Coordinates of C-alpha atoms in Angstrom, one line a residue:
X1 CA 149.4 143.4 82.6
X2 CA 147.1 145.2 84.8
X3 CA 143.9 144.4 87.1
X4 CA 140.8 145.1 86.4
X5 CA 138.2 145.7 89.5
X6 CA 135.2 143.6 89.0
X7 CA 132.8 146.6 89.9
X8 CA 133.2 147.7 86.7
X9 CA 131.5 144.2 85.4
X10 CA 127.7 143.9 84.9
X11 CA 128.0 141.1 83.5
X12 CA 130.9 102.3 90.4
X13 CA 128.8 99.8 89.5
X14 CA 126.8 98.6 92.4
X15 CA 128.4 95.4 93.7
X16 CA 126.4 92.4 94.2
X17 CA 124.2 91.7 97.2
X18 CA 125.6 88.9 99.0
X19 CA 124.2 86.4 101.8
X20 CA 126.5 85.2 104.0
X21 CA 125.6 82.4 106.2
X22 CA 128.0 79.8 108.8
X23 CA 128.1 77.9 111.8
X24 CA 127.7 79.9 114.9
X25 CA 130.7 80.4 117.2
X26 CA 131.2 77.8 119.5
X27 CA 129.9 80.1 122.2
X28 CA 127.0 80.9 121.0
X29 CA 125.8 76.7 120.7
X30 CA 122.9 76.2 122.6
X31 CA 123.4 74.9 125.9
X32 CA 122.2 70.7 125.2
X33 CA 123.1 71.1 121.5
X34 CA 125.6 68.9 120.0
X35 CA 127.9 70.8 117.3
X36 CA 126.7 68.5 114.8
X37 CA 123.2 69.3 114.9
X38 CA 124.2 73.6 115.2
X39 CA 126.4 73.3 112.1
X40 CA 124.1 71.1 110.4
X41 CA 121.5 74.0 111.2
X42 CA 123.5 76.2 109.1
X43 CA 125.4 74.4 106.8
X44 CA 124.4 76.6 103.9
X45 CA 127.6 78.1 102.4
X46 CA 128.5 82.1 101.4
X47 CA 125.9 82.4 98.7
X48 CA 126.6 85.3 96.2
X49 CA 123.6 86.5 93.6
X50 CA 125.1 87.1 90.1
X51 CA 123.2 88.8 87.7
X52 CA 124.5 87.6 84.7
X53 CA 124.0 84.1 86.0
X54 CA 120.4 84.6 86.3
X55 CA 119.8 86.4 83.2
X56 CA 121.0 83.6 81.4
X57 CA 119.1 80.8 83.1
X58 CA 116.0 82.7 82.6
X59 CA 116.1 83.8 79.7
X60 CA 115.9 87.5 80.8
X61 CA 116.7 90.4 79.4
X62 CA 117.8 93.7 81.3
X63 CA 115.6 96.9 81.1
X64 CA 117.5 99.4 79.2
X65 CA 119.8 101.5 80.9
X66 CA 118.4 104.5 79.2
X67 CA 115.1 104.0 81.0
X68 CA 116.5 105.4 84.0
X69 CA 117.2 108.9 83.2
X70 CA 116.5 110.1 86.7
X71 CA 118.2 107.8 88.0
X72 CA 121.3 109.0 86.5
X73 CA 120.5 112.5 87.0
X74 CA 120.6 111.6 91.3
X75 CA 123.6 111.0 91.4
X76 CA 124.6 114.4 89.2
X77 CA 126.4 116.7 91.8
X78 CA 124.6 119.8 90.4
X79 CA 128.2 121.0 88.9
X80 CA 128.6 120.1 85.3
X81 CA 131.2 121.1 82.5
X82 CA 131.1 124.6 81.1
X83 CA 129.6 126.2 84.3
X84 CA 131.7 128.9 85.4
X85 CA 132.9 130.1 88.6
X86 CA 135.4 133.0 90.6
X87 CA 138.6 131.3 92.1
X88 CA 140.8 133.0 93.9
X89 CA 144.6 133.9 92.9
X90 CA 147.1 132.2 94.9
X91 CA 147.2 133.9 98.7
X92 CA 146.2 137.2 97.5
X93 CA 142.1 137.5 98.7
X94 CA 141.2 140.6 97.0
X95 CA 142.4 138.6 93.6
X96 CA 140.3 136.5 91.0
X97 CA 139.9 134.9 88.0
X98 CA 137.3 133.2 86.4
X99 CA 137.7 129.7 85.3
X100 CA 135.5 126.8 83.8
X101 CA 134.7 123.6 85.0
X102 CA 136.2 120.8 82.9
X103 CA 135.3 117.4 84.3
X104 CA 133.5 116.5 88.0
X105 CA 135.0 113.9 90.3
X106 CA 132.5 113.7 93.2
X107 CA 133.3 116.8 95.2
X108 CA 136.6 117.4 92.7
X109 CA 136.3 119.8 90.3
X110 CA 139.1 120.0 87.6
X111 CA 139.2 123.8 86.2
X112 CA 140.7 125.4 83.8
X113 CA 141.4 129.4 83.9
X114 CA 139.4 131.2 81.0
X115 CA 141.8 132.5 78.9
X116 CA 144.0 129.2 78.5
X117 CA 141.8 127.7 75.4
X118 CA 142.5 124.3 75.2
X119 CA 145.9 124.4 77.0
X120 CA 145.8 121.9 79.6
X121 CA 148.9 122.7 81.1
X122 CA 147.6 124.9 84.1
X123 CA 144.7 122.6 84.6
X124 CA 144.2 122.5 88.5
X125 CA 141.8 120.5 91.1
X126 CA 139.8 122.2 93.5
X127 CA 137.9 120.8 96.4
X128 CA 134.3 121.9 96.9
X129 CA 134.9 121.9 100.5
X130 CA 137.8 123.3 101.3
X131 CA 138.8 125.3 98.5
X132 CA 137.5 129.3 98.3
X133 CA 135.2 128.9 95.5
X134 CA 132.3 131.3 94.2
X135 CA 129.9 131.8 91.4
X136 CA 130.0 134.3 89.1
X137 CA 129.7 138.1 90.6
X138 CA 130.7 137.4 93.9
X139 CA 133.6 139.2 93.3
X140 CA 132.1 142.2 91.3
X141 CA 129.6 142.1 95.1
X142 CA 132.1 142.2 97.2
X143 CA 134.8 144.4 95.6
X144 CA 137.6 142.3 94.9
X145 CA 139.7 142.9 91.6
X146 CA 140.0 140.4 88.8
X147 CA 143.3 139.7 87.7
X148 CA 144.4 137.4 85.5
X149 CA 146.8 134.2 86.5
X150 CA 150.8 134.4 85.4
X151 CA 150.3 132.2 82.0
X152 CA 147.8 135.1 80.7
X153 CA 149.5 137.7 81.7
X154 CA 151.0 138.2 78.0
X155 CA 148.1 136.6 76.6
X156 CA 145.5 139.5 77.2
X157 CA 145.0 142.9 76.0
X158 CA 141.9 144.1 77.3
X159 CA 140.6 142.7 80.2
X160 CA 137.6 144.6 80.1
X161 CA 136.6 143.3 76.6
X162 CA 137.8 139.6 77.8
X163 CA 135.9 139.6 80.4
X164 CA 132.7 140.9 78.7
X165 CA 133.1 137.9 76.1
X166 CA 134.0 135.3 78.6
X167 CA 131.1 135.6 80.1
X168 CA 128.5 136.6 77.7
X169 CA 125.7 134.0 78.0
X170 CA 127.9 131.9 80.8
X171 CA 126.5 129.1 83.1
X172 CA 127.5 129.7 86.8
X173 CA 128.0 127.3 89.3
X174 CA 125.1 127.3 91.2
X175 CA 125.9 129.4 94.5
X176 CA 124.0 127.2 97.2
X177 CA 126.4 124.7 96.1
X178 CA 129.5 127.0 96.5
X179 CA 128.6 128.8 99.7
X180 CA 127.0 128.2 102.6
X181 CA 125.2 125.4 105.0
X182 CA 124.8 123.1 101.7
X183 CA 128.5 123.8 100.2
X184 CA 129.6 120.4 98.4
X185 CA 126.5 118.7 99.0
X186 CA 124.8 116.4 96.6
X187 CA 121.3 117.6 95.2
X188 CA 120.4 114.3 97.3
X189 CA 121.6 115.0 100.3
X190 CA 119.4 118.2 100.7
X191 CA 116.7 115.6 101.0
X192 CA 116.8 114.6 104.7
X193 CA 114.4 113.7 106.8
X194 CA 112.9 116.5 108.7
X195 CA 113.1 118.9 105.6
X196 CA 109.8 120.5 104.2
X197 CA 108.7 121.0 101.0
X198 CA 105.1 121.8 99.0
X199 CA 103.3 119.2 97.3
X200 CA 100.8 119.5 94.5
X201 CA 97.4 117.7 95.0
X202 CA 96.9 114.5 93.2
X203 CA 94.1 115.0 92.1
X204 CA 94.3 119.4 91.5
X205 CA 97.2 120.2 90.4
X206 CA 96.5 123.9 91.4
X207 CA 96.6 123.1 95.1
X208 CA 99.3 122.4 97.2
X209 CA 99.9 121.4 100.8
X210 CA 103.2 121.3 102.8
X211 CA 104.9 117.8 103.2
X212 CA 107.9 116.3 105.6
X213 CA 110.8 114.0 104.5
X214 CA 110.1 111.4 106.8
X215 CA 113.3 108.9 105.3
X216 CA 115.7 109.4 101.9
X217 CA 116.0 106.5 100.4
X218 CA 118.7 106.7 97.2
X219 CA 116.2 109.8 96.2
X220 CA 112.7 107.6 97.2
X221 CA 111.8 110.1 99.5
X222 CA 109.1 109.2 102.3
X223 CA 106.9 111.9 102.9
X224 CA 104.4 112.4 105.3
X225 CA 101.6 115.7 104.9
X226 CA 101.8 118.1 107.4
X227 CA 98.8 117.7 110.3
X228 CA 98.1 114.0 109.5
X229 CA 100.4 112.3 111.5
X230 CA 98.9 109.1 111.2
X231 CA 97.9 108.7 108.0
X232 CA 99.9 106.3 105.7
X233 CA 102.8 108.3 104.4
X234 CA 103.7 109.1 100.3
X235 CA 106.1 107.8 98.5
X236 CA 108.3 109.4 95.4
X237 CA 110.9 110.8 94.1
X238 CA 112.8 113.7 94.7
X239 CA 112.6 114.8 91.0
X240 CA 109.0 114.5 91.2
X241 CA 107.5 117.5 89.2
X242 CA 105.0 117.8 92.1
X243 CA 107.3 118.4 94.5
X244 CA 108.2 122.4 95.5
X245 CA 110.2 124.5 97.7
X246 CA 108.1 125.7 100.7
X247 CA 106.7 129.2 99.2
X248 CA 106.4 127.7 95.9
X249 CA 102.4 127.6 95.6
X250 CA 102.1 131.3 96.9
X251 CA 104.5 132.9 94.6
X252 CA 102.6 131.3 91.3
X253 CA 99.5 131.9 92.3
X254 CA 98.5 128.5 93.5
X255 CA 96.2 127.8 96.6
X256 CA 97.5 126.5 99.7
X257 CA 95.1 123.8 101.3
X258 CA 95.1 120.2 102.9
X259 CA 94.1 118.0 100.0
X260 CA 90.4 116.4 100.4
X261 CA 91.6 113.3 101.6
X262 CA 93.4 114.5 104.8
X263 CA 90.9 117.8 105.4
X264 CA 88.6 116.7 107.7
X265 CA 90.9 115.7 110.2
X266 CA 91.1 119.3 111.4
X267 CA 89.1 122.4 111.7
X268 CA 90.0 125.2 109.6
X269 CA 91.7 127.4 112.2
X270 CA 93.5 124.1 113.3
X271 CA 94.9 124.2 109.3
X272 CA 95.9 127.4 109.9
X273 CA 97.7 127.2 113.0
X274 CA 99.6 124.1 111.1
X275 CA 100.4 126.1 107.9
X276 CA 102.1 129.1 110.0
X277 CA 104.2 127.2 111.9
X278 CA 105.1 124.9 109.2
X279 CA 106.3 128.3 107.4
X280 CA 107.9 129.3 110.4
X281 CA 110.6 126.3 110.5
X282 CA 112.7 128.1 107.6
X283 CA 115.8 126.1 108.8
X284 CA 114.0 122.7 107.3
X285 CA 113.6 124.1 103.8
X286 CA 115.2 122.6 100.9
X287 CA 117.3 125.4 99.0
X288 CA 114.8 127.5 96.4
X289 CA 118.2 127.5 94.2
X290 CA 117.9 123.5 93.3
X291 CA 114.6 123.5 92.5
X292 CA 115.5 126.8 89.9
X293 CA 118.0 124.1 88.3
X294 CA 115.2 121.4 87.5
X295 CA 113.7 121.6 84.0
X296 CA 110.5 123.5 84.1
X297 CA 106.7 122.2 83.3
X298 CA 106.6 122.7 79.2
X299 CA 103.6 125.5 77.9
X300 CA 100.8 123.7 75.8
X301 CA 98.4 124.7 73.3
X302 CA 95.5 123.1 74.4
X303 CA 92.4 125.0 74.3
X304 CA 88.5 123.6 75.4
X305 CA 87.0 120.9 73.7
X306 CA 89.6 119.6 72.3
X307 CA 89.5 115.1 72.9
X308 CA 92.5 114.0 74.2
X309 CA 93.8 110.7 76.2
X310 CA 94.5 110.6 79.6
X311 CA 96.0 108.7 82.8
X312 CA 93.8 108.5 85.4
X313 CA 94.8 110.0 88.4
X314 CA 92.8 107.3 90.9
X315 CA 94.2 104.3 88.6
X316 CA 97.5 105.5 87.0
X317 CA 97.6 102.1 85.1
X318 CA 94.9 103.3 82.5
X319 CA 94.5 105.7 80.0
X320 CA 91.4 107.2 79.6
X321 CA 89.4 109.8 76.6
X322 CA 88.8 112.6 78.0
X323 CA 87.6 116.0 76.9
X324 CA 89.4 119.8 77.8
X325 CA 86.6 121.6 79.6
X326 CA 88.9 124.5 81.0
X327 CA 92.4 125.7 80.6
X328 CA 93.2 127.2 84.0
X329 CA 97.4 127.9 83.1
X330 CA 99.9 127.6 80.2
X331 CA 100.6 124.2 82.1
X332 CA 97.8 123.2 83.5
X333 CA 94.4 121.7 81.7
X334 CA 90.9 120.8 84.3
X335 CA 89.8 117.7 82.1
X336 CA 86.4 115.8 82.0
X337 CA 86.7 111.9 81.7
X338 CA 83.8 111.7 79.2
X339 CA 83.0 108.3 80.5
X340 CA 81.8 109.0 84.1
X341 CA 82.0 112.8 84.4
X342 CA 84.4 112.9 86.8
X343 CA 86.3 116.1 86.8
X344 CA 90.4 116.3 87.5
X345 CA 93.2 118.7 86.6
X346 CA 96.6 118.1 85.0
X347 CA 99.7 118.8 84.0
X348 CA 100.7 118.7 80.2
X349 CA 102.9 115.8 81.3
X350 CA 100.1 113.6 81.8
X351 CA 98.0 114.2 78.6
X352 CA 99.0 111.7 75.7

């Protein structure tokens, strides 16, 4: 069987918190303090919280696991089965193959060459880390040859025609994730403190202004708005779909400004001086590639003066009636709470 050069391709359940609690050593007893009084001080013993305990003392009944979806999508390494990749053949490095991802085991990948069907037989593990990993046209880039493994030598005709099927349509691994400063990284982990990212306004969702990660907290990220220093710091999530990769705002369209609660704290040339040095610190950017993974905003149909319900951005625990006085975007709606004319813009997610 022959080579084909790919230029000639387009194409663990949390464990229980515990308190632990004893007698102090004997020296660290107070100088003038019998033992009996330091031991009766702390004569509480190893105390262990168990859930299921509880729950059924109380009467309580667990939220739903399914309530959590983002929670479950955290702890997703951004490599899922079906995405397809280049792996290199044996020790020859002009030599690939393509080959799918089968299952994910933190920063294991178990692949299988494409090709082999459902033969698990050559089935192999990979390291994220350590192993010389790419997606898909890296090769075809940098003018290495496909070749297919020993087991499909026989197998395969036309590699040309294979190849064109194999990856009509394909998923690749992401290749941020592959390559690079953020290779076997966790989505999460891009998250530290000190990176930047844009974040919508409250209040417009047309506006944005650039935020730091002042602490990662499981994906709770604490943020802090660029030139307000000392003003109390923002809380959410990293999935938030107000959060954006620095650049984000000026690429759709969207303005760039402190939002009104924070503006007065500076002149408008001090603003300025902020934002261009802000953009200037490219190394603290969170990778434009995860944000291109994360479900988009959905398109509406709204159109003006249509009634609709609301939450209220100033008191997110109530729904108000509201009325569409403008449809600025596909995504975005400027609404009119009909009961004190106040005026606010938001996403489709937020109408009900």
């Amino acid at each position: 069987m022959g080579t084909l050069s790919a230029g000639l391709m387009s194409q663990t359940p949390l464990a229980h918190p515990t308190l632990t609690t004893g007698g102090p050593p004997t020296d660290m007893i107070a100088p003038g303090k019998k033992r009996e009084d330091a031991n009766a001080d702390t004569s509480l013993e190893e105390a262990e919280f168990n859930w299921e305990e509880y729950l059924e003392e109380t009467g309580s009944t667990t939220a739903p696991h399914s309530f959590f979806k983002h929670v479950d999508t955290s702890m997703q390494t951004g490599l899922s089965p079906g995405m397809k990749l280049e792996v290199p053949l044996g020790t020859d490095p002009q030599s690939y193959w393509i080959a799918s991802i089968i299952t994910t085991c933190g920063k294991l990948l178990l692949l299988r060459y494409d090709g082999c069907g459902e033969d698990r037989s050559a089935d192999f593990w990979c390291d994220i880390v350590t192993s010389d990993l790419h997606s898909i046209g890296w090769a075809q880039q940098n003018k290495k040859t496909y070749r297919p493994p020993e087991i499909l030598k026989d197998k395969l005709q036309n590699l040309e025609e294979f190849l064109a099927e194999t990856l009509k349509g394909a998923s690749s691994a992401p290749t941020h994730l592959l390559e690079g400063p953020h290779r076997g990284k966790d989505p999460l982990d891009l998250f530290g403190p000190g990176c930047r990212l844009e974040l919508q306004h409250s209040q417009d969702s047309l506006a944005a202004w650039p935020v730091q990660v002042l602490d990662n907290i499981g994906g709770r990220l604490q943020l802090q708005y660029e030139g307000a220093p000392d003003c109390p710091p923002l809380h959410c999530f990293y999935l938030n779909s107000s959060l954006h990769e620095i650049g984000w705002a000026h690429r759709n369209g969207y303005e760039l400004k402190p939002p009104k609660e924070i503006v007065s704290l500076n002149t408008d040339e001090k603003w300025k001086e902020i934002l261009t040095k802000c953009l200037e610190d490219t190394e603290n950017f969170v990778p434009t590639e995860f944000f291109q993974e994360q479900a988009q905003i959905p398109n509406h149909t709204f159109k003006s003066g249509m009634k609709i319900e609301a939450i209220n951005p100033k008191d997110p625990s109530c729904i108000v009636p509201a009325t569409v006085t403008e449809v600025r975007q596909v995504s975005y709606s400027l609404l009119w709470w009909v009961s004190c004319s106040y005026n606010f813009i938001l996403t489709v997610l937020h109408l009900y």
